[in-house]
Amino acid sequence: MMLSGPGPEAAEQPQFMMLPPPYFTVGMKLFYVAMADDVLFEFLHMAIVAHIYKEQATREDIDKERVTCVSTLESMGFRVGQGLIERFTKDSPSFKDDLDIMKFICKDFWSTIFKKQIDNLRTNHQGTYVLQDNKFALLTQFSTGKQYLEEAPKYLAFSCGLIRGALSILGLESAVTAEVSLMPSCKFQIVVQKI
């Protein structure tokens, strides 16, 4: 009996090689794949915002409707932020000061949720912090122009609550607001309330 190497059909099959996510190759071609969980989170977030605003659309007072919807989204984010930070910090050493907590939020917390760190952290060393994300994941599906600026606050309310909830578990009561001047860049201003 004579053994031979792989037949001609084996040469036709593409070689598949895994690389660190989100890249893979087939043969000599390199492909980029968006992480499915990122896309699902973005779609879920958009669906939640649309559902909450649709529920409130039957009301007559539009200004009151916006406040109610933003408040609902912010409180949802608050609870999610509390749960996530409890999970992320269960094996971490305690933080030495407010700035150390903010660095954790900007690096570890943010990159776990949005797969990137905050681009810029600024502080006045008196309890006010500004976190800037130049390509915020929940705004990237919109145009980069100014046409959707008035819609941006409803897509940032959940994230403001996320930050506020995380900080509350870490012992910092705060007020968190978001500002967008050019999509998809946004700034989160955090004012820590001294007790």
mmCIF file of N, CA and C in Angstrom, residues 73-161:
data_model
loop_
_atom_site.group_PDB
_atom_site.id
_atom_site.type_symbol
_atom_site.label_atom_id
_atom_site.label_comp_id
_atom_site.label_asym_id
_atom_site.label_seq_id
_atom_site.Cartn_x
_atom_site.Cartn_y
_atom_site.Cartn_z
ATOM 1 N N LEU A 73 -34.271 56.831 31.348
ATOM 2 C CA LEU A 73 -33.042 56.255 30.795
ATOM 3 C C LEU A 73 -31.871 56.401 31.762
ATOM 4 N N GLU A 74 -31.789 57.556 32.415
ATOM 5 C CA GLU A 74 -30.706 57.799 33.362
ATOM 6 C C GLU A 74 -30.809 56.859 34.553
ATOM 7 N N SER A 75 -32.015 56.619 35.042
ATOM 8 C CA SER A 75 -32.178 55.720 36.187
ATOM 9 C C SER A 75 -31.893 54.263 35.798
ATOM 10 N N MET A 76 -32.202 53.887 34.561
ATOM 11 C CA MET A 76 -31.841 52.548 34.085
ATOM 12 C C MET A 76 -30.312 52.401 34.053
ATOM 13 N N GLY A 77 -29.639 53.403 33.515
ATOM 14 C CA GLY A 77 -28.183 53.388 33.465
ATOM 15 C C GLY A 77 -27.568 53.367 34.855
ATOM 16 N N PHE A 78 -28.181 54.088 35.792
ATOM 17 C CA PHE A 78 -27.698 54.133 37.168
ATOM 18 C C PHE A 78 -27.649 52.733 37.765
ATOM 19 N N ARG A 79 -28.733 51.982 37.601
ATOM 20 C CA ARG A 79 -28.789 50.631 38.165
ATOM 21 C C ARG A 79 -27.791 49.690 37.482
ATOM 22 N N VAL A 80 -27.664 49.813 36.166
ATOM 23 C CA VAL A 80 -26.703 48.980 35.434
ATOM 24 C C VAL A 80 -25.282 49.328 35.870
ATOM 25 N N GLY A 81 -24.989 50.621 36.023
ATOM 26 C CA GLY A 81 -23.670 51.049 36.477
ATOM 27 C C GLY A 81 -23.331 50.508 37.854
ATOM 28 N N GLN A 82 -24.309 50.495 38.747
ATOM 29 C CA GLN A 82 -24.086 49.937 40.080
ATOM 30 C C GLN A 82 -23.726 48.457 40.001
ATOM 31 N N GLY A 83 -24.491 47.715 39.216
ATOM 32 C CA GLY A 83 -24.238 46.285 39.102
ATOM 33 C C GLY A 83 -22.897 45.967 38.459
ATOM 34 N N LEU A 84 -22.559 46.704 37.411
ATOM 35 C CA LEU A 84 -21.293 46.451 36.720
ATOM 36 C C LEU A 84 -20.090 46.774 37.593
ATOM 37 N N ILE A 85 -20.141 47.896 38.306
ATOM 38 C CA ILE A 85 -18.966 48.291 39.099
ATOM 39 C C ILE A 85 -18.772 47.340 40.276
ATOM 40 N N GLU A 86 -19.855 46.826 40.834
ATOM 41 C CA GLU A 86 -19.719 45.824 41.901
ATOM 42 C C GLU A 86 -18.979 44.596 41.386
ATOM 43 N N ARG A 87 -19.318 44.205 40.188
ATOM 44 C CA ARG A 87 -18.685 43.036 39.583
ATOM 45 C C ARG A 87 -17.223 43.302 39.225
ATOM 46 N N PHE A 88 -16.933 44.480 38.675
ATOM 47 C CA PHE A 88 -15.576 44.808 38.223
ATOM 48 C C PHE A 88 -14.605 45.029 39.373
ATOM 49 N N THR A 89 -15.087 45.496 40.510
ATOM 50 C CA THR A 89 -14.185 45.859 41.603
ATOM 51 C C THR A 89 -14.172 44.857 42.756
ATOM 52 N N LYS A 90 -14.812 43.726 42.603
ATOM 53 C CA LYS A 90 -14.886 42.789 43.732
ATOM 54 C C LYS A 90 -13.522 42.288 44.175
ATOM 55 N N ASP A 91 -12.564 42.190 43.255
ATOM 56 C CA ASP A 91 -11.222 41.729 43.616
ATOM 57 C C ASP A 91 -10.179 42.840 43.562
ATOM 58 N N SER A 92 -10.618 44.070 43.434
ATOM 59 C CA SER A 92 -9.683 45.198 43.326
ATOM 60 C C SER A 92 -9.370 45.777 44.700
ATOM 61 N N PRO A 93 -8.171 46.310 44.850
ATOM 62 C CA PRO A 93 -7.871 47.014 46.102
ATOM 63 C C PRO A 93 -8.660 48.319 46.156
ATOM 64 N N SER A 94 -8.812 48.875 47.332
ATOM 65 C CA SER A 94 -9.577 50.117 47.453
ATOM 66 C C SER A 94 -8.810 51.274 46.806
ATOM 67 N N PHE A 95 -9.548 52.300 46.440
ATOM 68 C CA PHE A 95 -8.962 53.467 45.778
ATOM 69 C C PHE A 95 -8.537 54.479 46.824
ATOM 70 N N LYS A 96 -7.439 55.187 46.547
ATOM 71 C CA LYS A 96 -6.916 56.113 47.550
ATOM 72 C C LYS A 96 -7.586 57.486 47.536
ATOM 73 N N ASP A 97 -8.091 57.935 46.368
ATOM 74 C CA ASP A 97 -8.754 59.243 46.313
ATOM 75 C C ASP A 97 -9.693 59.307 45.110
ATOM 76 N N ASP A 98 -10.374 60.450 44.960
ATOM 77 C CA ASP A 98 -11.333 60.641 43.879
ATOM 78 C C ASP A 98 -10.677 60.510 42.505
ATOM 79 N N LEU A 99 -9.484 61.060 42.354
ATOM 80 C CA LEU A 99 -8.796 61.011 41.071
ATOM 81 C C LEU A 99 -8.462 59.566 40.686
ATOM 82 N N ASP A 100 -8.101 58.759 41.654
ATOM 83 C CA ASP A 100 -7.817 57.352 41.407
ATOM 84 C C ASP A 100 -9.078 56.623 40.915
ATOM 85 N N ILE A 101 -10.207 56.965 41.493
ATOM 86 C CA ILE A 101 -11.485 56.390 41.057
ATOM 87 C C ILE A 101 -11.784 56.808 39.625
ATOM 88 N N MET A 102 -11.583 58.080 39.314
ATOM 89 C CA MET A 102 -11.852 58.569 37.957
ATOM 90 C C MET A 102 -10.938 57.910 36.926
ATOM 91 N N LYS A 103 -9.696 57.677 37.298
ATOM 92 C CA LYS A 103 -8.783 56.985 36.384
ATOM 93 C C LYS A 103 -9.268 55.564 36.122
ATOM 94 N N PHE A 104 -9.779 54.914 37.147
ATOM 95 C CA PHE A 104 -10.336 53.567 36.978
ATOM 96 C C PHE A 104 -11.541 53.598 36.036
ATOM 97 N N ILE A 105 -12.413 54.587 36.235
ATOM 98 C CA ILE A 105 -13.590 54.721 35.373
ATOM 99 C C ILE A 105 -13.156 54.930 33.920
ATOM 100 N N CYS A 106 -12.170 55.794 33.703
ATOM 101 C CA CYS A 106 -11.720 56.132 32.348
ATOM 102 C C CYS A 106 -10.999 54.986 31.656
ATOM 103 N N LYS A 107 -10.259 54.227 32.393
ATOM 104 C CA LYS A 107 -9.467 53.152 31.778
ATOM 105 C C LYS A 107 -10.211 51.823 31.807
ATOM 106 N N ASP A 108 -10.382 51.266 32.966
ATOM 107 C CA ASP A 108 -10.898 49.906 33.098
ATOM 108 C C ASP A 108 -12.402 49.798 32.841
ATOM 109 N N PHE A 109 -13.181 50.622 33.529
ATOM 110 C CA PHE A 109 -14.637 50.560 33.411
ATOM 111 C C PHE A 109 -15.082 50.867 31.980
ATOM 112 N N TRP A 110 -14.575 51.971 31.431
ATOM 113 C CA TRP A 110 -14.976 52.409 30.091
ATOM 114 C C TRP A 110 -14.540 51.406 29.019
ATOM 115 N N SER A 111 -13.320 50.902 29.140
ATOM 116 C CA SER A 111 -12.843 49.971 28.113
ATOM 117 C C SER A 111 -13.563 48.630 28.197
ATOM 118 N N THR A 112 -14.027 48.234 29.348
ATOM 119 C CA THR A 112 -14.800 47.003 29.458
ATOM 120 C C THR A 112 -16.159 47.157 28.789
ATOM 121 N N ILE A 113 -16.776 48.304 28.927
ATOM 122 C CA ILE A 113 -18.104 48.515 28.362
ATOM 123 C C ILE A 113 -18.045 48.910 26.889
ATOM 124 N N PHE A 114 -17.182 49.877 26.555
ATOM 125 C CA PHE A 114 -17.169 50.439 25.201
ATOM 126 C C PHE A 114 -15.954 50.034 24.373
ATOM 127 N N LYS A 115 -15.122 49.141 24.903
ATOM 128 C CA LYS A 115 -13.955 48.600 24.190
ATOM 129 C C LYS A 115 -12.911 49.652 23.829
ATOM 130 N N LYS A 116 -12.881 50.740 24.541
ATOM 131 C CA LYS A 116 -11.846 51.759 24.388
ATOM 132 C C LYS A 116 -11.812 52.618 25.639
ATOM 133 N N GLN A 117 -10.667 53.237 25.887
ATOM 134 C CA GLN A 117 -10.552 54.118 27.041
ATOM 135 C C GLN A 117 -11.086 55.499 26.700
ATOM 136 N N ILE A 118 -11.375 56.262 27.733
ATOM 137 C CA ILE A 118 -11.722 57.672 27.546
ATOM 138 C C ILE A 118 -10.502 58.356 26.930
ATOM 139 N N ASP A 119 -10.736 59.264 25.992
ATOM 140 C CA ASP A 119 -9.628 59.923 25.306
ATOM 141 C C ASP A 119 -8.948 61.001 26.150
ATOM 142 N N ASN A 120 -9.710 61.644 27.034
ATOM 143 C CA ASN A 120 -9.131 62.736 27.800
ATOM 144 C C ASN A 120 -9.857 62.878 29.141
ATOM 145 N N LEU A 121 -9.106 63.045 30.208
ATOM 146 C CA LEU A 121 -9.651 63.299 31.540
ATOM 147 C C LEU A 121 -9.061 64.603 32.044
ATOM 148 N N ARG A 122 -9.934 65.510 32.425
ATOM 149 C CA ARG A 122 -9.485 66.788 32.980
ATOM 150 C C ARG A 122 -10.177 67.016 34.318
ATOM 151 N N THR A 123 -9.493 67.744 35.180
ATOM 152 C CA THR A 123 -10.068 68.062 36.486
ATOM 153 C C THR A 123 -9.584 69.430 36.948
ATOM 154 N N ASN A 124 -10.387 70.045 37.797
ATOM 155 C CA ASN A 124 -9.954 71.298 38.437
ATOM 156 C C ASN A 124 -9.451 71.027 39.855
ATOM 157 N N HIS A 125 -9.354 69.773 40.243
ATOM 158 C CA HIS A 125 -8.917 69.325 41.575
ATOM 159 C C HIS A 125 -9.805 69.857 42.688
ATOM 160 N N GLN A 126 -11.032 70.213 42.335
ATOM 161 C CA GLN A 126 -11.998 70.663 43.331
ATOM 162 C C GLN A 126 -13.318 69.915 43.188
ATOM 163 N N GLY A 127 -13.250 68.717 42.606
ATOM 164 C CA GLY A 127 -14.445 67.900 42.505
ATOM 165 C C GLY A 127 -15.143 67.913 41.161
ATOM 166 N N THR A 128 -14.592 68.596 40.179
ATOM 167 C CA THR A 128 -15.184 68.609 38.838
ATOM 168 C C THR A 128 -14.249 67.892 37.876
ATOM 169 N N TYR A 129 -14.813 66.942 37.129
ATOM 170 C CA TYR A 129 -14.045 66.146 36.177
ATOM 171 C C TYR A 129 -14.753 66.192 34.823
ATOM 172 N N VAL A 130 -13.972 66.241 33.759
ATOM 173 C CA VAL A 130 -14.518 66.196 32.410
ATOM 174 C C VAL A 130 -13.878 65.008 31.693
ATOM 175 N N LEU A 131 -14.722 64.083 31.254
ATOM 176 C CA LEU A 131 -14.278 62.904 30.520
ATOM 177 C C LEU A 131 -14.668 63.104 29.064
ATOM 178 N N GLN A 132 -13.700 63.057 28.163
ATOM 179 C CA GLN A 132 -13.984 63.275 26.752
ATOM 180 C C GLN A 132 -13.743 61.991 25.968
ATOM 181 N N ASP A 133 -14.748 61.615 25.190
ATOM 182 C CA ASP A 133 -14.654 60.464 24.295
ATOM 183 C C ASP A 133 -14.842 61.006 22.878
ATOM 184 N N ASN A 134 -13.796 60.948 22.067
ATOM 185 C CA ASN A 134 -13.847 61.537 20.730
ATOM 186 C C ASN A 134 -14.632 60.706 19.725
ATOM 187 N N LYS A 135 -14.866 59.452 20.044
ATOM 188 C CA LYS A 135 -15.651 58.587 19.158
ATOM 189 C C LYS A 135 -16.534 57.698 20.027
ATOM 190 N N PHE A 136 -17.526 58.322 20.642
ATOM 191 C CA PHE A 136 -18.384 57.618 21.586
ATOM 192 C C PHE A 136 -19.229 56.581 20.854
ATOM 193 N N ALA A 137 -19.153 55.350 21.315
ATOM 194 C CA ALA A 137 -19.754 54.205 20.626
ATOM 195 C C ALA A 137 -21.252 54.368 20.383
ATOM 196 N N LEU A 138 -21.982 54.973 21.303
ATOM 197 C CA LEU A 138 -23.429 55.075 21.148
ATOM 198 C C LEU A 138 -23.854 56.229 20.254
ATOM 199 N N LEU A 139 -22.893 57.011 19.766
ATOM 200 C CA LEU A 139 -23.199 58.091 18.825
ATOM 201 C C LEU A 139 -22.608 57.849 17.437
ATOM 202 N N THR A 140 -21.815 56.812 17.274
ATOM 203 C CA THR A 140 -21.139 56.602 15.992
ATOM 204 C C THR A 140 -22.083 56.209 14.871
ATOM 205 N N GLN A 141 -23.270 55.706 15.175
ATOM 206 C CA GLN A 141 -24.202 55.329 14.124
ATOM 207 C C GLN A 141 -24.893 56.548 13.503
ATOM 208 N N PHE A 142 -24.685 57.713 14.082
ATOM 209 C CA PHE A 142 -25.265 58.937 13.538
ATOM 210 C C PHE A 142 -24.274 59.634 12.619
ATOM 211 N N SER A 143 -24.775 60.551 11.843
ATOM 212 C CA SER A 143 -23.928 61.356 10.968
ATOM 213 C C SER A 143 -22.964 62.177 11.805
ATOM 214 N N THR A 144 -21.800 62.499 11.231
ATOM 215 C CA THR A 144 -20.809 63.272 11.976
ATOM 216 C C THR A 144 -21.069 64.769 11.892
ATOM 217 N N GLY A 145 -22.114 65.188 11.257
ATOM 218 C CA GLY A 145 -22.435 66.609 11.153
ATOM 219 C C GLY A 145 -23.216 67.101 12.355
ATOM 220 N N LYS A 146 -23.830 68.265 12.206
ATOM 221 C CA LYS A 146 -24.569 68.870 13.314
ATOM 222 C C LYS A 146 -26.074 68.627 13.227
ATOM 223 N N GLN A 147 -26.525 67.880 12.215
ATOM 224 C CA GLN A 147 -27.954 67.719 12.006
ATOM 225 C C GLN A 147 -28.654 66.911 13.094
ATOM 226 N N TYR A 148 -27.937 66.053 13.830
ATOM 227 C CA TYR A 148 -28.556 65.225 14.865
ATOM 228 C C TYR A 148 -28.205 65.685 16.276
ATOM 229 N N LEU A 149 -27.653 66.864 16.418
ATOM 230 C CA LEU A 149 -27.229 67.328 17.742
ATOM 231 C C LEU A 149 -28.379 67.402 18.737
ATOM 232 N N GLU A 150 -29.550 67.801 18.283
ATOM 233 C CA GLU A 150 -30.668 67.905 19.227
ATOM 234 C C GLU A 150 -31.191 66.540 19.669
ATOM 235 N N GLU A 151 -30.876 65.488 18.918
ATOM 236 C CA GLU A 151 -31.275 64.135 19.290
ATOM 237 C C GLU A 151 -30.276 63.472 20.243
ATOM 238 N N ALA A 152 -29.062 63.988 20.315
ATOM 239 C CA ALA A 152 -27.982 63.353 21.083
ATOM 240 C C ALA A 152 -28.283 63.171 22.575
ATOM 241 N N PRO A 153 -28.891 64.138 23.266
ATOM 242 C CA PRO A 153 -29.094 63.954 24.708
ATOM 243 C C PRO A 153 -29.853 62.688 25.096
ATOM 244 N N LYS A 154 -30.817 62.281 24.294
ATOM 245 C CA LYS A 154 -31.562 61.080 24.664
ATOM 246 C C LYS A 154 -30.705 59.822 24.530
ATOM 247 N N TYR A 155 -29.655 59.861 23.719
ATOM 248 C CA TYR A 155 -28.764 58.719 23.576
ATOM 249 C C TYR A 155 -27.598 58.760 24.566
ATOM 250 N N LEU A 156 -27.513 59.818 25.346
ATOM 251 C CA LEU A 156 -26.454 59.952 26.347
ATOM 252 C C LEU A 156 -26.958 59.778 27.773
ATOM 253 N N ALA A 157 -28.265 59.815 27.965
ATOM 254 C CA ALA A 157 -28.835 59.744 29.314
ATOM 255 C C ALA A 157 -28.474 58.439 30.011
ATOM 256 N N PHE A 158 -28.559 57.326 29.297
ATOM 257 C CA PHE A 158 -28.218 56.025 29.888
ATOM 258 C C PHE A 158 -26.762 56.022 30.350
ATOM 259 N N SER A 159 -25.865 56.557 29.530
ATOM 260 C CA SER A 159 -24.437 56.583 29.867
ATOM 261 C C SER A 159 -24.155 57.489 31.065
ATOM 262 N N CYS A 160 -24.868 58.593 31.164
ATOM 263 C CA CYS A 160 -24.720 59.461 32.349
ATOM 264 C C CYS A 160 -25.113 58.695 33.608
ATOM 265 N N GLY A 161 -26.198 57.953 33.535
ATOM 266 C CA GLY A 161 -26.621 57.134 34.662
ATOM 267 C C GLY A 161 -25.629 56.027 34.970
#
